[in-house]
Coordinates of N, CA and C in Angstrom, one line a residue:
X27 N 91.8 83.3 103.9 CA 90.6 83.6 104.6 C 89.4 83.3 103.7
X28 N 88.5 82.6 104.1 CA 87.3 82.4 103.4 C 86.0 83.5 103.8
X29 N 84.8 83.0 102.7 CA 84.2 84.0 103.2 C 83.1 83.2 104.3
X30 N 82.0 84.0 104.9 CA 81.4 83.4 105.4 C 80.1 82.3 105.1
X31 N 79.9 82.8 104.3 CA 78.7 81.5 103.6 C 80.1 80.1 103.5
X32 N 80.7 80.8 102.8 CA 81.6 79.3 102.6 C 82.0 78.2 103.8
X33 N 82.3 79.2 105.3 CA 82.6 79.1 106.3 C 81.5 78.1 106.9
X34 N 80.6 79.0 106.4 CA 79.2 78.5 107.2 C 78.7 76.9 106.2
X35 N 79.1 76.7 105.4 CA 78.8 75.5 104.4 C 79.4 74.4 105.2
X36 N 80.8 74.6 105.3 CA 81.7 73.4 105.3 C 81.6 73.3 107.1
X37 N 81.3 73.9 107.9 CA 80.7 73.8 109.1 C 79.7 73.2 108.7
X38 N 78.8 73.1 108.2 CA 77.4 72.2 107.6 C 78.0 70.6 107.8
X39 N 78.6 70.7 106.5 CA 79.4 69.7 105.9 C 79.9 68.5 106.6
X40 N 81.3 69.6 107.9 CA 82.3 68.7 108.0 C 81.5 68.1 109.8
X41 N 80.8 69.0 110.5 CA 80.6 68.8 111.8 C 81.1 69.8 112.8
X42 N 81.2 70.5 113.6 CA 81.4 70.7 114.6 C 82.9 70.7 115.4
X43 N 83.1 69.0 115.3 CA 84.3 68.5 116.1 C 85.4 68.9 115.1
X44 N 85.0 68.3 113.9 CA 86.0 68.7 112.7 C 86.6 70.2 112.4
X45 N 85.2 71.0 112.3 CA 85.1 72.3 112.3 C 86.2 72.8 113.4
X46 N 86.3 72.6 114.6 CA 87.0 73.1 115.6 C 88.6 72.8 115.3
X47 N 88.6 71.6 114.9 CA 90.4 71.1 115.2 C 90.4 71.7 113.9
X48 N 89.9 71.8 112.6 CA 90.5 72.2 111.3 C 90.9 74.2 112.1
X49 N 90.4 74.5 112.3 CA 90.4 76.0 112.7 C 91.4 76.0 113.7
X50 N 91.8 75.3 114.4 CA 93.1 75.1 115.5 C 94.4 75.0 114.6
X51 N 94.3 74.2 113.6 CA 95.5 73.2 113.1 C 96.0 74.0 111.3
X52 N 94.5 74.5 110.6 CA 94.9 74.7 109.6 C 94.4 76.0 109.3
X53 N 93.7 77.3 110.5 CA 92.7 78.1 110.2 C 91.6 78.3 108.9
X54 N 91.3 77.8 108.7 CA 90.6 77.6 107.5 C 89.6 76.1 107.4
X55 N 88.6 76.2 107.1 CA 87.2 74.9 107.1 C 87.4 74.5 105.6
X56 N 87.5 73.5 105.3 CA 88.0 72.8 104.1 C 87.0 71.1 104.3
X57 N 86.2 71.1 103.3 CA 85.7 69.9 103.3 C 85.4 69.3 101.6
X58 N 86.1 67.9 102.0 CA 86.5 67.2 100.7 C 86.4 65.7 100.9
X59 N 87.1 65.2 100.1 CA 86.2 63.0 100.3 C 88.1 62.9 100.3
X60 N 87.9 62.1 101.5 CA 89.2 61.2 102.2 C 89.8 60.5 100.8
X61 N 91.1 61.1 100.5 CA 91.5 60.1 99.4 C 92.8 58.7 100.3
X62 N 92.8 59.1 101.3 CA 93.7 57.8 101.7 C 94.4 58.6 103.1
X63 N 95.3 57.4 103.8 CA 95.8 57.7 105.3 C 97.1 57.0 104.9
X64 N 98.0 57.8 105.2 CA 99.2 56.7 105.1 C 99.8 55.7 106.2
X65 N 101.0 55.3 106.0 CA 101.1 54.0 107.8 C 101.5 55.2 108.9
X66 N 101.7 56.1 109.0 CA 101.5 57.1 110.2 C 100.3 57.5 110.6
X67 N 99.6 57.5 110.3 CA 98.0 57.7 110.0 C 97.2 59.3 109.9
X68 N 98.0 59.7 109.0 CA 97.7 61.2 108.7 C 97.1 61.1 107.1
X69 N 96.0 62.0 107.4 CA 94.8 61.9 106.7 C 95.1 62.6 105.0
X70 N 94.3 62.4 104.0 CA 94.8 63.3 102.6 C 93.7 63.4 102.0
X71 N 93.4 64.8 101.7 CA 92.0 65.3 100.8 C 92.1 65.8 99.8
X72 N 91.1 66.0 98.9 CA 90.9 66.4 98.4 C 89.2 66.9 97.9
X73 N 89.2 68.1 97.0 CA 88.2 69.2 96.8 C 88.6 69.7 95.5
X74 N 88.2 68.8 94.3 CA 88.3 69.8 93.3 C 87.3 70.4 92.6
X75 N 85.8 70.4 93.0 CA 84.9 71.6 93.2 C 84.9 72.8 93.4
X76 N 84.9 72.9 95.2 CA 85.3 73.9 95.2 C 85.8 75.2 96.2
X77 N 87.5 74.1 95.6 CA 88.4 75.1 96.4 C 89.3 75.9 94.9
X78 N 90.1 76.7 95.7 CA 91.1 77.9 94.6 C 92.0 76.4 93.9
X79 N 92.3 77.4 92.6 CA 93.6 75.9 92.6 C 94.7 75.9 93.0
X80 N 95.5 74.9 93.3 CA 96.8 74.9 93.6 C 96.3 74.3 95.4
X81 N 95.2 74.6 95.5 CA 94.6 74.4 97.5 C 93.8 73.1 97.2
X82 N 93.5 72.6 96.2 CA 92.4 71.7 96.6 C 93.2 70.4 97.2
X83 N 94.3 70.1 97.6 CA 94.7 69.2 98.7 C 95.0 69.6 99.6
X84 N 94.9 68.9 100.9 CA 95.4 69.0 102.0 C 95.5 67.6 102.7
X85 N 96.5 67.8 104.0 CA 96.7 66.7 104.7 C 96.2 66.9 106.4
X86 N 95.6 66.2 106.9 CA 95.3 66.4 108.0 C 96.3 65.7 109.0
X87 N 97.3 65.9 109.8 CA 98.1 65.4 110.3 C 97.7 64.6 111.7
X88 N 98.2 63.7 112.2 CA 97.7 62.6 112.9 C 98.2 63.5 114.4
X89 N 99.8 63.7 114.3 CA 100.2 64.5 115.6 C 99.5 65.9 115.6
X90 N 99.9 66.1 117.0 CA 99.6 68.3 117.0 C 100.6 68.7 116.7
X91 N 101.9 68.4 116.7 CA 103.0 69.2 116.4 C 103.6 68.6 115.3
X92 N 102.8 69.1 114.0 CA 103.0 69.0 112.1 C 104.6 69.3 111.8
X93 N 105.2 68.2 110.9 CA 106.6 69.0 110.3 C 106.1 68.0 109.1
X94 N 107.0 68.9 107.7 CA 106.7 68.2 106.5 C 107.5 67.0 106.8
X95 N 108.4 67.2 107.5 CA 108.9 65.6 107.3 C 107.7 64.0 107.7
X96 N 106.7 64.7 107.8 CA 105.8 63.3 108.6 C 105.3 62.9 107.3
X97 N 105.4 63.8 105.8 CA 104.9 62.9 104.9 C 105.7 62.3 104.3
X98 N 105.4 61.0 103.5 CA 105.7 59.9 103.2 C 106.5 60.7 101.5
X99 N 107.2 59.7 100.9 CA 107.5 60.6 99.8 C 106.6 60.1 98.6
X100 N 105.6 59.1 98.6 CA 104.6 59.3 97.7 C 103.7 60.1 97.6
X101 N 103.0 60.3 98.9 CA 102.2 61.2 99.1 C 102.6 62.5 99.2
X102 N 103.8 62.5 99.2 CA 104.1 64.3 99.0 C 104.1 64.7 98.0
X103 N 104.7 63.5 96.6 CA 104.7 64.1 95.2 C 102.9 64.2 94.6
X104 N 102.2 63.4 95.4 CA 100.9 63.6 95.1 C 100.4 65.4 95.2
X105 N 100.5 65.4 97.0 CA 100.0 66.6 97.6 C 101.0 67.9 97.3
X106 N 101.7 67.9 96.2 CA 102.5 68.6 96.3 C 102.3 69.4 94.1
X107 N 101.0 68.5 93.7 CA 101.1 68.4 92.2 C 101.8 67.2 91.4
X108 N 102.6 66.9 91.9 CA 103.7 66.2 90.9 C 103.0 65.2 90.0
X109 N 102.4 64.3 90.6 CA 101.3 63.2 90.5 C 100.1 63.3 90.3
X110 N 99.1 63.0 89.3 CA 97.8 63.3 89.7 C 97.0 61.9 90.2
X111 N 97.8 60.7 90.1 CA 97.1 59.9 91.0 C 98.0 59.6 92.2
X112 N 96.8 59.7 93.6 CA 97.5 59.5 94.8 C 98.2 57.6 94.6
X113 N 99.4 57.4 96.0 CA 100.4 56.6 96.1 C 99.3 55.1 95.8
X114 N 98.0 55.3 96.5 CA 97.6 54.0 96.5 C 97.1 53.4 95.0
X115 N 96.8 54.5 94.0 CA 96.4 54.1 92.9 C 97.4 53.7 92.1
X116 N 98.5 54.2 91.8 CA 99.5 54.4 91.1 C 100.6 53.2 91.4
X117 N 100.8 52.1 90.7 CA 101.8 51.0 90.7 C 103.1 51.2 90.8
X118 N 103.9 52.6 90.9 CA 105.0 53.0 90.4 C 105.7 54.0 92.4
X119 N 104.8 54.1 92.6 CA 104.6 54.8 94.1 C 104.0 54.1 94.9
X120 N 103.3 53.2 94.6 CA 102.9 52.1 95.6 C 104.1 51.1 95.8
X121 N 105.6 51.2 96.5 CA 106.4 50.4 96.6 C 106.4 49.6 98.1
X122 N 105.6 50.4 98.6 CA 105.7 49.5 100.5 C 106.7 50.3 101.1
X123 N 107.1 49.6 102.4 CA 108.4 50.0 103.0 C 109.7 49.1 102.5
X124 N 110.3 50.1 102.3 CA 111.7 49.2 101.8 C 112.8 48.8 102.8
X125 N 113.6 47.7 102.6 CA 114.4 47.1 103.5 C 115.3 48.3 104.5
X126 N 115.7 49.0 103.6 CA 116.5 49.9 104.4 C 115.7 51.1 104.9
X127 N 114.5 51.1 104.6 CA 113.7 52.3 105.7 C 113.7 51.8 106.8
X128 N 113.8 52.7 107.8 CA 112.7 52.7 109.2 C 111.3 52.0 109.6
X129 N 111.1 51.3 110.4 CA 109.9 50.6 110.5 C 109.4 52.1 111.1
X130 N 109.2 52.9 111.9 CA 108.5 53.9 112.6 C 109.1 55.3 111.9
X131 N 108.6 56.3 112.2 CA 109.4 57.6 112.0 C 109.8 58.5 112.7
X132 N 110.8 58.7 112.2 CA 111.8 59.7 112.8 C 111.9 61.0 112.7
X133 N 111.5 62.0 113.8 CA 111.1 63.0 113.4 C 112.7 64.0 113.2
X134 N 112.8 65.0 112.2 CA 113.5 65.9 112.0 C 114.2 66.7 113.2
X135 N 115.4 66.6 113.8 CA 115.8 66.8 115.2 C 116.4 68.6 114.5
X136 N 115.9 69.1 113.3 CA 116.6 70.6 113.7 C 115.7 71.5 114.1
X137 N 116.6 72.2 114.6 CA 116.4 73.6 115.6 C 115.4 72.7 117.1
X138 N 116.1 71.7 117.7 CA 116.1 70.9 118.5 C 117.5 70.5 119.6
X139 N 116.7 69.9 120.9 CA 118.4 69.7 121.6 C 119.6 68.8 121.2
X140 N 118.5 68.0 120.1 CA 119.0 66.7 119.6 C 119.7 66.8 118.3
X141 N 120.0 68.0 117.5 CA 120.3 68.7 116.2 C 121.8 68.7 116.2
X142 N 121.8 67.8 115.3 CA 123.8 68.2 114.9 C 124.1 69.3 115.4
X143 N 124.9 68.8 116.4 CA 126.5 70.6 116.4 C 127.6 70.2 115.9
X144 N 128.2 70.4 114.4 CA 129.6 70.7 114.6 C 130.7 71.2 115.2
X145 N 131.7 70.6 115.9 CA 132.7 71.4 116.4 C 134.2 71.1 115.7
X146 N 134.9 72.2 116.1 CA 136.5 71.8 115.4 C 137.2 70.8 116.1
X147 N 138.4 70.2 115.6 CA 139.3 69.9 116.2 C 140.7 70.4 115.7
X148 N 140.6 71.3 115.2 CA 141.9 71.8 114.5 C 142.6 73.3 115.8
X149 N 143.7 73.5 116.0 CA 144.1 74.6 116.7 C 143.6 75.6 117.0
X150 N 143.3 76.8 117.0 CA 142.3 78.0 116.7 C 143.8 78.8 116.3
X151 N 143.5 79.6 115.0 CA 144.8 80.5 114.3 C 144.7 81.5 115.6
X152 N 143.4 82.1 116.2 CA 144.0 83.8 117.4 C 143.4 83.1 118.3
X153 N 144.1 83.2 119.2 CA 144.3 82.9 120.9 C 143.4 84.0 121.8
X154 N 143.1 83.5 122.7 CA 142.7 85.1 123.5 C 143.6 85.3 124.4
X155 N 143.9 86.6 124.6 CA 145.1 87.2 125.3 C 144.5 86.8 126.6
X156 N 145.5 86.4 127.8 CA 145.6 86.3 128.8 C 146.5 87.2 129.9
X157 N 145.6 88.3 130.5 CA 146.5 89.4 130.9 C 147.9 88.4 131.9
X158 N 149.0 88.1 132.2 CA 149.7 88.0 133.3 C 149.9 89.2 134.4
X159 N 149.6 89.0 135.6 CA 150.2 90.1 136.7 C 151.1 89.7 137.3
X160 N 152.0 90.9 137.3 CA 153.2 90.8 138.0 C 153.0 91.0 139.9
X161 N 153.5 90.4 140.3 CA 153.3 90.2 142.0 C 154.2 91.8 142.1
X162 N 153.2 92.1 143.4 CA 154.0 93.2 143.5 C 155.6 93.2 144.7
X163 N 156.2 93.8 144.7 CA 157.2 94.1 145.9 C 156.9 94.7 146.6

């Protein structure tokens, strides 16, 4: 939670429109200079003025329905510390798409209809009892 001057700053800052969807998506008003968009087109900031540490990145996500899987894995070791130069600076993480990736992305099917179920195919060791009735005379 921020306080309110700060509130009231980055409302200055970011605009109105921005102001609104940041407060829908990330509760919190955060304004910083666009360090890059990756090929999904989700946004990456940074603020190291002044935000807390460990906060001064964020990602502004392209969809409404956010999963970490939508980041890229350069940009995660970025937004995540690992890195201190983002994917586009850095010669070593700037690799492109590789043959065996995905041209589009695939979003994470767990806790979905689409989510691996294992099932057995082996016997079951206990049976469930099946009462028999005897016909009467």
């Amino acid at each position: 939670m921020s306080t309110i001057l700060r509130t009231l700053r980055n409302l200055r800052r970011i605009g109105i429109k921005d102001y609104g969807h940041q407060m829908q998506y990330i509760g919190d008003t955060k304004a910083g200079t666009l360090i890059g968009t990756d090929r999904w087109g989700n946004k990456y900031f940074e603020n190291l003025a002044e935000e807390l540490p460990l906060r001064t990145r964020w990602v502004d996500y392209k969809d409404k329905e956010f999963d970490a899987a939508h980041i890229e894995p350069g940009w995660h070791a970025w937004i995540s510390y690992l890195v201190d130069k983002p994917p586009k600076d850095d010669p070593i993480l700037r690799t492109g798409v590789r043959a065996w990736e995905t041209k589009g992305h695939r979003a994470n099917p767990t806790q979905s209809r689409s989510a691996y179920k294992p099932y057995s195919t082996t016997n079951p060791k206990i049976n469930n009892w099946e009462p028999v009735v005897a016909p009467r005379t």
